[in-house]
CSV table of C-alpha atoms in Angstrom, one decimal:
chain,number,residue,atom,x,y,z
L,169,UNK,CA,0.0,0.0,0.0
L,170,UNK,CA,1.4,3.4,-1.0
L,171,UNK,CA,2.2,5.9,1.7
L,172,UNK,CA,1.9,9.6,0.9
L,173,UNK,CA,1.9,13.0,2.6
L,174,UNK,CA,2.1,16.7,1.9
L,175,UNK,CA,4.7,18.5,3.9
L,176,UNK,CA,4.4,22.1,2.8
L,177,UNK,CA,2.4,24.6,0.7
L,178,UNK,CA,4.3,27.8,0.0
L,179,UNK,CA,2.7,30.8,-1.7
L,180,UNK,CA,2.5,31.5,-4.5
L,181,UNK,CA,3.2,28.2,-6.3
L,182,UNK,CA,5.2,25.5,-4.5
L,183,UNK,CA,3.9,22.2,-3.1
L,184,UNK,CA,6.2,19.6,-1.4
L,185,UNK,CA,5.7,16.1,0.0
L,186,UNK,CA,6.5,12.5,-0.7
L,187,UNK,CA,4.9,9.3,-2.0
L,188,UNK,CA,6.4,5.8,-1.3
L,189,UNK,CA,5.1,3.1,-3.5
L,190,UNK,CA,7.6,0.3,-3.2
L,191,UNK,CA,10.2,2.4,-5.1
L,192,UNK,CA,7.8,3.1,-8.0
L,193,UNK,CA,7.5,6.6,-9.5
L,194,UNK,CA,3.9,7.9,-9.8
L,195,UNK,CA,2.4,10.9,-11.6
L,196,UNK,CA,1.2,13.7,-9.4
L,197,UNK,CA,-1.5,16.3,-10.2
L,198,UNK,CA,-2.3,19.5,-8.4
L,199,UNK,CA,-5.7,20.9,-9.0
L,200,UNK,CA,-7.2,24.3,-8.2
L,201,UNK,CA,-11.1,24.3,-8.4
L,202,UNK,CA,-10.9,21.2,-10.6
L,203,UNK,CA,-8.3,22.6,-13.1
L,204,UNK,CA,-4.8,21.0,-13.3
L,205,UNK,CA,-2.3,23.7,-12.3
L,206,UNK,CA,0.8,21.5,-11.7
L,207,UNK,CA,2.3,18.1,-12.7
L,208,UNK,CA,5.3,16.2,-11.3
L,209,UNK,CA,6.7,12.9,-10.1
L,210,UNK,CA,8.0,11.5,-6.8
L,211,UNK,CA,11.6,11.3,-7.9
L,212,UNK,CA,13.5,13.7,-5.6
L,213,UNK,CA,16.0,12.7,-3.0
L,214,UNK,CA,15.6,13.9,0.6
L,215,UNK,CA,18.0,13.0,3.5
L,216,UNK,CA,15.3,12.1,6.0
L,217,UNK,CA,13.5,9.8,3.6
L,218,UNK,CA,16.8,8.2,2.4
L,219,UNK,CA,17.8,7.5,6.1
L,220,UNK,CA,14.3,5.9,6.7
L,221,UNK,CA,15.0,3.5,3.8
L,222,UNK,CA,12.4,5.0,1.5
L,223,UNK,CA,14.7,6.1,-1.3
L,224,UNK,CA,14.1,9.0,-3.7
L,225,UNK,CA,10.4,9.5,-3.4
L,226,UNK,CA,9.9,13.2,-2.6
L,227,UNK,CA,8.4,15.9,-4.8
L,228,UNK,CA,8.4,19.6,-5.0
L,229,UNK,CA,6.1,21.0,-7.7
L,230,UNK,CA,6.0,24.5,-9.0
L,231,UNK,CA,2.4,25.2,-10.2
L,232,UNK,CA,1.6,27.0,-13.4
L,233,UNK,CA,-0.9,29.2,-11.7
L,234,UNK,CA,-0.5,30.8,-8.3
L,235,UNK,CA,-2.5,29.8,-5.2
L,236,UNK,CA,-3.0,31.3,-1.8
L,237,UNK,CA,-3.2,29.8,1.7
L,238,UNK,CA,-6.9,30.7,1.6
L,239,UNK,CA,-7.2,28.4,-1.4
L,240,UNK,CA,-5.7,25.5,0.6
L,241,UNK,CA,-7.8,26.0,3.7
L,242,UNK,CA,-11.0,26.3,1.6
L,243,UNK,CA,-10.3,23.0,-0.2
L,244,UNK,CA,-9.8,24.6,-3.6
L,245,UNK,CA,-6.4,23.0,-3.8
L,246,UNK,CA,-6.2,19.3,-4.0
L,247,UNK,CA,-3.2,17.0,-4.8
L,248,UNK,CA,-3.7,13.6,-6.4
L,249,UNK,CA,-1.4,10.7,-7.6
L,250,UNK,CA,-2.2,8.1,-10.3
L,251,UNK,CA,-1.7,4.4,-9.7
L,252,UNK,CA,-3.0,1.7,-12.0
L,253,UNK,CA,-5.1,4.2,-13.8
L,254,UNK,CA,-6.8,5.2,-10.5
L,255,UNK,CA,-6.4,8.7,-9.2
L,256,UNK,CA,-6.1,9.0,-5.4
L,257,UNK,CA,-6.2,12.2,-3.4
L,258,UNK,CA,-3.3,12.8,-1.0
L,259,UNK,CA,-4.6,13.8,2.4
L,260,UNK,CA,-3.2,17.1,3.9
L,261,UNK,CA,-1.9,16.4,7.4
L,262,UNK,CA,-3.5,18.3,10.3
L,263,UNK,CA,-0.2,20.0,11.3
L,264,UNK,CA,0.2,21.3,7.8
L,265,UNK,CA,-3.3,22.8,7.9
L,266,UNK,CA,-2.5,24.3,11.3
L,267,UNK,CA,0.7,25.8,10.0
L,268,UNK,CA,-1.2,27.4,7.0
L,269,UNK,CA,-3.8,28.8,9.4
L,270,UNK,CA,-1.1,30.4,11.4
L,271,UNK,CA,0.4,32.0,8.3
L,272,UNK,CA,-3.0,33.3,7.3
L,273,UNK,CA,-3.5,34.7,10.8
L,274,UNK,CA,0.0,36.4,10.5
L,275,UNK,CA,-1.1,38.0,7.3
L,276,UNK,CA,-4.3,39.3,8.9
L,277,UNK,CA,-2.4,40.7,11.8
L,278,UNK,CA,-0.1,42.7,9.5
L,279,UNK,CA,-3.2,44.5,8.3
L,280,UNK,CA,-3.4,46.1,11.8
L,281,UNK,CA,0.0,47.8,11.2
L,282,UNK,CA,-1.7,50.1,8.7
L,283,UNK,CA,-4.8,50.9,10.8
L,284,UNK,CA,-5.4,54.4,12.2
L,285,UNK,CA,-5.9,54.9,15.9
L,286,UNK,CA,-9.7,55.5,15.2
L,287,UNK,CA,-10.1,52.3,13.3
L,288,UNK,CA,-8.3,50.3,16.0
L,289,UNK,CA,-10.4,51.9,18.7
L,290,UNK,CA,-13.6,50.9,17.0
L,291,UNK,CA,-12.3,47.4,16.3
L,292,UNK,CA,-11.2,46.8,19.9
L,293,UNK,CA,-14.4,48.2,21.3
L,294,UNK,CA,-16.5,45.8,19.2
L,295,UNK,CA,-14.2,42.8,20.0
L,296,UNK,CA,-14.5,43.4,23.8
L,297,UNK,CA,-18.3,43.2,23.5
L,298,UNK,CA,-18.4,40.0,21.5
L,299,UNK,CA,-15.6,37.5,22.5
L,300,UNK,CA,-14.4,35.8,25.6
L,301,UNK,CA,-12.0,37.7,27.8
L,302,UNK,CA,-9.1,35.2,27.4
L,303,UNK,CA,-9.3,35.4,23.6
L,304,UNK,CA,-9.7,39.2,23.7
L,305,UNK,CA,-6.5,39.7,25.8
L,306,UNK,CA,-4.5,37.3,23.6
L,307,UNK,CA,-5.7,39.1,20.5
L,308,UNK,CA,-4.9,42.4,22.1
L,309,UNK,CA,-1.3,41.3,22.9
L,310,UNK,CA,-0.8,40.3,19.3
L,311,UNK,CA,-2.2,43.6,17.9
L,312,UNK,CA,-0.1,45.7,20.4
L,313,UNK,CA,3.1,44.0,19.3
L,314,UNK,CA,2.4,45.1,15.7
L,315,UNK,CA,0.8,48.5,16.1
L,316,UNK,CA,2.2,50.1,19.3
L,317,UNK,CA,2.3,53.5,17.6
L,318,UNK,CA,-1.4,53.6,17.0
L,319,UNK,CA,-3.1,51.3,19.6
L,320,UNK,CA,-5.4,53.5,21.7
L,321,UNK,CA,-4.5,51.8,25.0
L,322,UNK,CA,-2.1,52.6,27.9
L,323,UNK,CA,1.5,51.7,27.2
L,324,UNK,CA,4.7,51.5,29.3
L,325,UNK,CA,4.0,50.5,32.9
L,326,UNK,CA,0.2,50.2,32.3
L,327,UNK,CA,0.8,47.4,29.9
L,328,UNK,CA,1.7,45.2,32.8
L,329,UNK,CA,-1.9,45.0,33.7
L,330,UNK,CA,-2.3,42.6,30.8
L,331,UNK,CA,0.1,40.0,32.3
L,332,UNK,CA,0.7,38.7,35.8
L,333,UNK,CA,4.1,37.8,37.4
L,334,UNK,CA,4.3,34.6,39.4
L,335,UNK,CA,7.0,32.8,41.4
L,336,UNK,CA,8.5,29.4,40.8
L,337,UNK,CA,11.3,27.6,42.7
L,338,UNK,CA,14.8,28.3,41.3
L,339,UNK,CA,16.3,25.2,39.9
L,340,UNK,CA,13.0,23.8,38.6
L,341,UNK,CA,13.7,21.6,35.5
L,342,UNK,CA,11.4,21.5,32.5
L,343,UNK,CA,9.7,18.1,31.8
L,344,UNK,CA,12.0,17.6,28.8
L,345,UNK,CA,15.0,18.1,31.0
L,346,UNK,CA,16.5,20.7,28.7
L,347,UNK,CA,15.8,24.0,30.6
L,348,UNK,CA,16.0,25.3,34.2
L,349,UNK,CA,14.6,28.2,36.2
L,350,UNK,CA,17.0,30.8,37.3
L,351,UNK,CA,16.7,33.9,39.6
L,352,UNK,CA,14.7,37.1,38.7
L,353,UNK,CA,12.4,35.3,36.3
L,354,UNK,CA,15.1,34.2,33.9
L,355,UNK,CA,14.8,30.8,32.2
L,356,UNK,CA,17.9,29.1,30.8
L,357,UNK,CA,18.5,26.5,28.1
L,358,UNK,CA,21.1,24.2,29.8
L,359,UNK,CA,21.2,21.2,27.5
L,360,UNK,CA,19.4,21.0,24.1
L,361,UNK,CA,20.9,19.6,21.0
L,362,UNK,CA,24.2,21.3,21.7
L,363,UNK,CA,24.2,20.5,25.4
L,364,UNK,CA,25.0,24.1,26.5
L,365,UNK,CA,26.6,23.2,29.9
L,366,UNK,CA,29.2,21.1,28.0
L,367,UNK,CA,30.8,24.4,26.8
L,368,UNK,CA,32.6,24.4,30.2
L,369,UNK,CA,33.9,20.8,30.0
L,370,UNK,CA,37.4,21.6,28.9
L,371,UNK,CA,40.0,23.9,30.6
L,372,UNK,CA,41.1,27.1,29.0
L,373,UNK,CA,44.7,26.0,28.3
L,374,UNK,CA,43.8,22.5,27.3
L,375,UNK,CA,45.0,21.0,24.0
L,376,UNK,CA,41.4,20.5,22.9
L,377,UNK,CA,40.5,24.1,23.4
L,378,UNK,CA,43.6,25.5,21.7
L,379,UNK,CA,43.3,23.2,18.7
L,380,UNK,CA,39.6,24.0,18.2
L,381,UNK,CA,40.2,27.7,18.5
L,382,UNK,CA,42.9,27.4,15.9
L,383,UNK,CA,40.5,25.7,13.5
L,384,UNK,CA,38.2,28.7,13.8
L,385,UNK,CA,41.1,31.1,13.3
L,386,UNK,CA,42.0,29.2,10.1
L,387,UNK,CA,38.4,29.4,8.9
L,388,UNK,CA,38.3,33.2,9.7
L,389,UNK,CA,41.5,33.7,7.6
L,390,UNK,CA,40.1,31.7,4.8
L,391,UNK,CA,36.9,33.7,4.8
L,392,UNK,CA,38.8,37.0,5.0
L,393,UNK,CA,41.1,36.1,2.1
L,394,UNK,CA,38.2,34.9,-0.1
L,395,UNK,CA,36.3,38.1,0.5
L,396,UNK,CA,39.4,40.2,-0.2
L,397,UNK,CA,39.9,38.4,-3.5
L,398,UNK,CA,36.5,39.6,-4.7
L,399,UNK,CA,36.8,43.1,-3.2
L,400,UNK,CA,34.5,42.6,-0.2
L,401,UNK,CA,35.0,43.2,3.5
L,402,UNK,CA,34.6,40.2,5.8
L,403,UNK,CA,33.3,40.4,9.4
L,404,UNK,CA,32.8,37.5,11.8
L,405,UNK,CA,30.3,37.9,14.7
L,406,UNK,CA,30.2,35.5,17.7
L,407,UNK,CA,27.4,35.9,20.2
L,408,UNK,CA,27.8,34.7,23.7
L,409,UNK,CA,25.2,32.3,25.3
L,410,UNK,CA,22.8,33.7,27.8
L,411,UNK,CA,24.0,31.0,30.2
L,412,UNK,CA,27.6,32.1,30.1
L,413,UNK,CA,27.1,35.8,30.6
L,414,UNK,CA,24.3,35.4,33.2
L,415,UNK,CA,25.4,32.3,35.0
L,416,UNK,CA,25.2,33.8,38.4
L,417,UNK,CA,21.5,33.9,37.9
L,418,UNK,CA,21.4,30.3,36.9
L,419,UNK,CA,23.5,28.5,39.6
L,420,UNK,CA,25.3,31.2,41.5
L,421,UNK,CA,28.6,30.6,39.8
L,422,UNK,CA,30.5,33.6,38.4
L,423,UNK,CA,29.6,34.5,34.9
L,424,UNK,CA,32.3,34.0,32.3
L,425,UNK,CA,32.6,33.1,28.6
L,426,UNK,CA,33.4,29.4,27.9
L,427,UNK,CA,37.1,28.5,27.7
L,428,UNK,CA,36.7,28.1,23.9
L,429,UNK,CA,35.2,31.6,23.4
L,430,UNK,CA,37.9,33.1,25.6
L,431,UNK,CA,40.7,31.3,23.7
L,432,UNK,CA,39.2,32.3,20.4
L,433,UNK,CA,39.0,36.0,21.2
L,434,UNK,CA,42.6,35.8,22.5
L,435,UNK,CA,43.8,34.2,19.3
L,436,UNK,CA,41.9,36.7,17.2
L,437,UNK,CA,43.9,39.5,18.7
L,438,UNK,CA,47.1,37.5,18.3
L,439,UNK,CA,46.5,36.8,14.6
L,440,UNK,CA,45.6,40.5,13.7
L,441,UNK,CA,42.0,39.6,13.0
L,442,UNK,CA,40.4,42.2,15.2
L,443,UNK,CA,39.5,44.4,12.2
L,444,UNK,CA,37.3,41.5,10.9
L,445,UNK,CA,35.7,40.5,14.2
L,446,UNK,CA,32.8,41.8,16.3
L,447,UNK,CA,32.6,40.4,19.8
L,448,UNK,CA,29.0,40.0,20.8
L,449,UNK,CA,30.3,39.7,24.4
L,450,UNK,CA,31.9,43.2,24.3
L,451,UNK,CA,28.9,44.7,22.4
L,452,UNK,CA,26.2,43.7,24.9
L,453,UNK,CA,28.5,44.2,28.0
L,454,UNK,CA,28.2,47.9,27.3
L,455,UNK,CA,24.4,47.9,28.0
L,456,UNK,CA,24.4,45.2,30.7
L,457,UNK,CA,23.7,41.5,30.0
L,458,UNK,CA,20.3,41.6,31.8
L,459,UNK,CA,19.3,44.4,29.4
L,460,UNK,CA,20.5,42.4,26.4
L,461,UNK,CA,18.8,39.1,26.9
L,462,UNK,CA,15.1,38.1,27.2
L,463,UNK,CA,13.9,36.5,30.4
L,464,UNK,CA,11.9,33.6,28.9
L,465,UNK,CA,14.0,33.2,25.8
L,466,UNK,CA,17.5,32.4,24.7
L,467,UNK,CA,17.7,35.4,22.4
L,468,UNK,CA,18.1,39.1,22.7
L,469,UNK,CA,15.7,41.8,23.7
L,470,UNK,CA,15.6,44.6,21.0
L,471,UNK,CA,18.1,46.6,23.0
L,472,UNK,CA,20.6,43.7,22.8
L,473,UNK,CA,20.2,43.2,19.0
L,474,UNK,CA,20.7,47.0,18.5
L,475,UNK,CA,23.8,47.1,20.7
L,476,UNK,CA,25.4,44.3,18.6
L,477,UNK,CA,24.3,46.0,15.3
L,478,UNK,CA,25.9,49.3,16.4
L,479,UNK,CA,29.3,47.5,16.8
L,480,UNK,CA,28.9,45.9,13.4
L,481,UNK,CA,28.2,49.3,11.8
L,482,UNK,CA,31.3,50.8,13.6
L,483,UNK,CA,33.4,48.0,12.1
L,484,UNK,CA,32.1,48.8,8.6
L,485,UNK,CA,32.5,52.6,9.0
L,486,UNK,CA,33.2,54.6,12.2
L,487,UNK,CA,30.9,57.4,10.9
L,488,UNK,CA,27.8,55.1,10.9
L,489,UNK,CA,25.4,56.1,13.6
L,490,UNK,CA,22.2,54.1,14.5
L,491,UNK,CA,20.5,55.8,17.4
L,492,UNK,CA,17.4,54.2,18.9
L,493,UNK,CA,15.1,55.0,21.9
L,494,UNK,CA,13.5,51.9,23.3
L,495,UNK,CA,10.3,53.4,24.7
L,496,UNK,CA,7.5,51.4,23.2
L,497,UNK,CA,6.4,48.6,25.5
L,498,UNK,CA,4.9,45.3,24.2
L,499,UNK,CA,4.1,41.9,25.5
L,500,UNK,CA,5.6,38.8,23.8
L,501,UNK,CA,6.2,35.1,24.3
L,502,UNK,CA,9.5,33.3,24.4
L,503,UNK,CA,11.1,30.1,23.1
L,504,UNK,CA,11.6,28.4,26.6
L,505,UNK,CA,8.4,29.1,28.6
L,506,UNK,CA,6.2,26.5,26.8
L,507,UNK,CA,8.7,23.8,27.7
L,508,UNK,CA,7.7,24.1,31.4
L,509,UNK,CA,3.9,24.3,31.3
L,510,UNK,CA,2.8,23.3,27.8
L,511,UNK,CA,1.6,26.8,27.1
L,512,UNK,CA,3.3,30.1,26.5
L,513,UNK,CA,4.6,32.4,29.1
L,514,UNK,CA,4.8,36.1,28.4
L,515,UNK,CA,7.0,39.0,29.3
L,516,UNK,CA,7.2,42.7,28.7
L,517,UNK,CA,9.8,44.1,26.3
L,518,UNK,CA,10.5,47.5,24.8
L,519,UNK,CA,11.2,48.4,21.2
L,520,UNK,CA,12.1,51.5,19.4
L,521,UNK,CA,9.9,53.4,16.8
L,522,UNK,CA,10.7,52.2,13.3
L,523,UNK,CA,13.0,54.6,11.4
L,524,UNK,CA,11.0,56.5,8.8
L,525,UNK,CA,12.9,54.7,6.0
L,526,UNK,CA,11.9,51.3,7.4
L,527,UNK,CA,8.6,51.5,5.4
L,528,UNK,CA,10.6,51.5,2.2
L,529,UNK,CA,12.2,48.1,2.9
L,530,UNK,CA,11.1,45.6,0.2
L,531,UNK,CA,11.5,41.8,-0.1
L,532,UNK,CA,12.9,40.9,-3.5
L,533,UNK,CA,13.2,37.2,-3.0
L,534,UNK,CA,12.2,34.7,-0.3
L,535,UNK,CA,13.1,31.0,-0.2
L,536,UNK,CA,11.9,28.9,2.7
L,537,UNK,CA,14.1,26.1,4.2
L,538,UNK,CA,13.1,22.6,3.2
L,539,UNK,CA,10.3,21.1,5.3
L,540,UNK,CA,11.6,20.0,8.8
L,541,UNK,CA,14.8,22.1,8.5
L,542,UNK,CA,15.9,25.3,10.1
L,543,UNK,CA,18.7,26.1,7.7
L,544,UNK,CA,18.8,26.8,4.0
L,545,UNK,CA,16.4,29.7,3.8
L,546,UNK,CA,17.1,33.0,2.0
L,547,UNK,CA,15.5,36.5,2.0
L,548,UNK,CA,16.8,39.4,-0.1
L,549,UNK,CA,15.9,42.9,0.8
L,550,UNK,CA,16.2,46.2,-1.0
L,551,UNK,CA,15.7,49.6,0.6
L,552,UNK,CA,16.4,52.6,-1.7
L,553,UNK,CA,15.9,55.0,1.2
L,554,UNK,CA,18.3,53.3,3.6
L,555,UNK,CA,21.1,55.5,4.9
L,556,UNK,CA,24.0,53.1,4.3
L,557,UNK,CA,24.8,52.3,0.7
L,558,UNK,CA,26.6,49.0,1.1
L,559,UNK,CA,25.3,45.7,-0.2
L,560,UNK,CA,25.6,43.1,2.6
L,561,UNK,CA,25.3,39.3,2.6
L,562,UNK,CA,24.8,37.7,6.0
L,563,UNK,CA,25.2,34.1,6.9
L,564,UNK,CA,23.7,33.4,10.4
L,565,UNK,CA,21.3,31.6,12.6
L,566,UNK,CA,18.2,32.5,14.8
L,567,UNK,CA,20.0,35.6,16.1
L,568,UNK,CA,19.8,37.0,12.6
L,569,UNK,CA,16.9,35.5,10.7
L,570,UNK,CA,13.9,37.2,12.3
L,571,UNK,CA,13.8,40.3,10.2
L,572,UNK,CA,10.5,41.5,11.7
L,573,UNK,CA,11.9,41.7,15.3
L,574,UNK,CA,14.3,44.4,16.5
L,575,UNK,CA,15.9,41.7,18.7
L,576,UNK,CA,17.3,40.2,15.5
L,577,UNK,CA,20.3,41.4,13.5
L,578,UNK,CA,18.2,40.7,10.4
L,579,UNK,CA,15.8,43.6,11.2
L,580,UNK,CA,18.6,46.2,11.6
L,581,UNK,CA,20.7,45.0,8.6
L,582,UNK,CA,17.6,44.9,6.2
L,583,UNK,CA,16.5,48.3,7.4
L,584,UNK,CA,19.7,50.4,7.4
L,585,UNK,CA,21.5,49.0,4.3
L,586,UNK,CA,20.4,49.5,0.7
L,587,UNK,CA,20.6,45.8,0.0
L,588,UNK,CA,20.8,42.9,2.4
L,589,UNK,CA,20.9,39.1,1.7
L,590,UNK,CA,19.9,37.1,4.7
L,591,UNK,CA,21.0,33.4,4.4
L,592,UNK,CA,20.2,31.0,7.3
L,593,UNK,CA,23.2,28.6,7.3
L,594,UNK,CA,26.6,28.3,9.0
L,595,UNK,CA,28.7,27.9,5.8
L,596,UNK,CA,29.7,30.8,3.6
L,597,UNK,CA,28.4,30.0,0.1
L,598,UNK,CA,31.2,31.3,-2.0
L,599,UNK,CA,29.5,30.9,-5.3
L,600,UNK,CA,26.5,32.8,-4.1
L,601,UNK,CA,28.8,35.6,-2.8
L,602,UNK,CA,30.6,35.8,-6.1
L,603,UNK,CA,27.3,36.1,-8.0
L,604,UNK,CA,26.0,38.8,-5.6
L,605,UNK,CA,29.3,40.8,-5.5
L,606,UNK,CA,28.6,42.4,-2.1
L,607,UNK,CA,30.6,45.1,-0.3
L,608,UNK,CA,30.4,43.3,3.1
L,609,UNK,CA,30.1,39.6,4.0
L,610,UNK,CA,29.0,38.7,7.6
L,611,UNK,CA,29.4,35.3,9.2
L,612,UNK,CA,27.5,34.9,12.5
L,613,UNK,CA,27.4,32.2,15.0
L,614,UNK,CA,26.7,31.7,18.7
L,615,UNK,CA,28.9,30.4,21.5
L,616,UNK,CA,27.2,27.1,22.0
L,617,UNK,CA,27.7,26.3,18.3
L,618,UNK,CA,31.5,26.9,18.4
L,619,UNK,CA,32.0,23.1,18.8
L,620,UNK,CA,30.9,22.8,15.2
L,621,UNK,CA,33.3,24.1,12.5
L,622,UNK,CA,31.5,25.1,9.3
L,623,UNK,CA,32.9,23.7,6.0
L,624,UNK,CA,33.6,27.1,4.4
């Protein structure tokens, strides 16, 4: 019996999935309201399917006519495969439908960004009368995070009335054993896929640490020399882990970078690489680590992302100034809270008003990662009104790829530079860089990933 599933719909014209039929290739049809808009076969290779012993049975089909997520939800889009002259419909998994619903919801929320204060006031007034309080406040938190400049409700300290602090014993471990509760409401990732606590396993002067740091130095030099050969400037950015700079709030031990990060920064100075290196540690130390990191998240607050971006700009040109006043409060979730209670926790953060030229930022190209993967995505931005003229290509991880949030480097780079290519992967794609011919190439990683050396 054939097995089949759809992994992903991507507007405006991509459908991905797989069909396993004892190694046989089958014909696939995509229909919109009964009309065939795409044809293909299950003949693509995918690592997860290969490792499961299913062979090359994946498909990614580009449809001739575009479709929207609304088409998928409404049932207008159907996917079939033919076997023994019989056409069978491929069922869309529930989690795929939920993902599409979330994307539709995200699109709807973006409409609120353009609403006037009067329109918002009328909308909120009517919602309050017609829906349950818990839904109303969740909706309000979402709207406020998108439209703080217009929302006709109290901001700053008054926003705290929408959430409630609570106390939990320090040292409490999440059910999945990956996170722990620290002091002052901070949650810490202590294990995870990279086993964060293991960054302290080796001594500073150990052979392992010195050799590993030297491999990074060799990689930095290779990247620098490659960029120089095409007339580009190379900058490497290493961001410290929340655990290492705030460890006293985790287990009372003195906060300190891992031995590998300490050795790496020492060898950078010894190898005359300082002009090509931005220390995330030094950047956020200027504003205070507790101001840089979120409480219920492993990532920065907007102030932390901005502090690091300022140092990157100074490395590109000492004349570049990126002032920001973080005086707009909003409520947001985090990437750790749900691990403890199965539902989101919330915290109050502050962002800055968008620069006036932010509205001119355009997305020229967007490619999503393959289904089930966090790397391999690409977004290209153009902003003709941006103050800095350089074309920048950035290779990074989750500290860079959220271009909507001021906590992410992606927001600042895509707003302040005329052209920015955001690529979510650890390796520097040299062919891509050559084709783009940028002025600046940025490589970004985080302390807990230093144990892994990219290939290029």
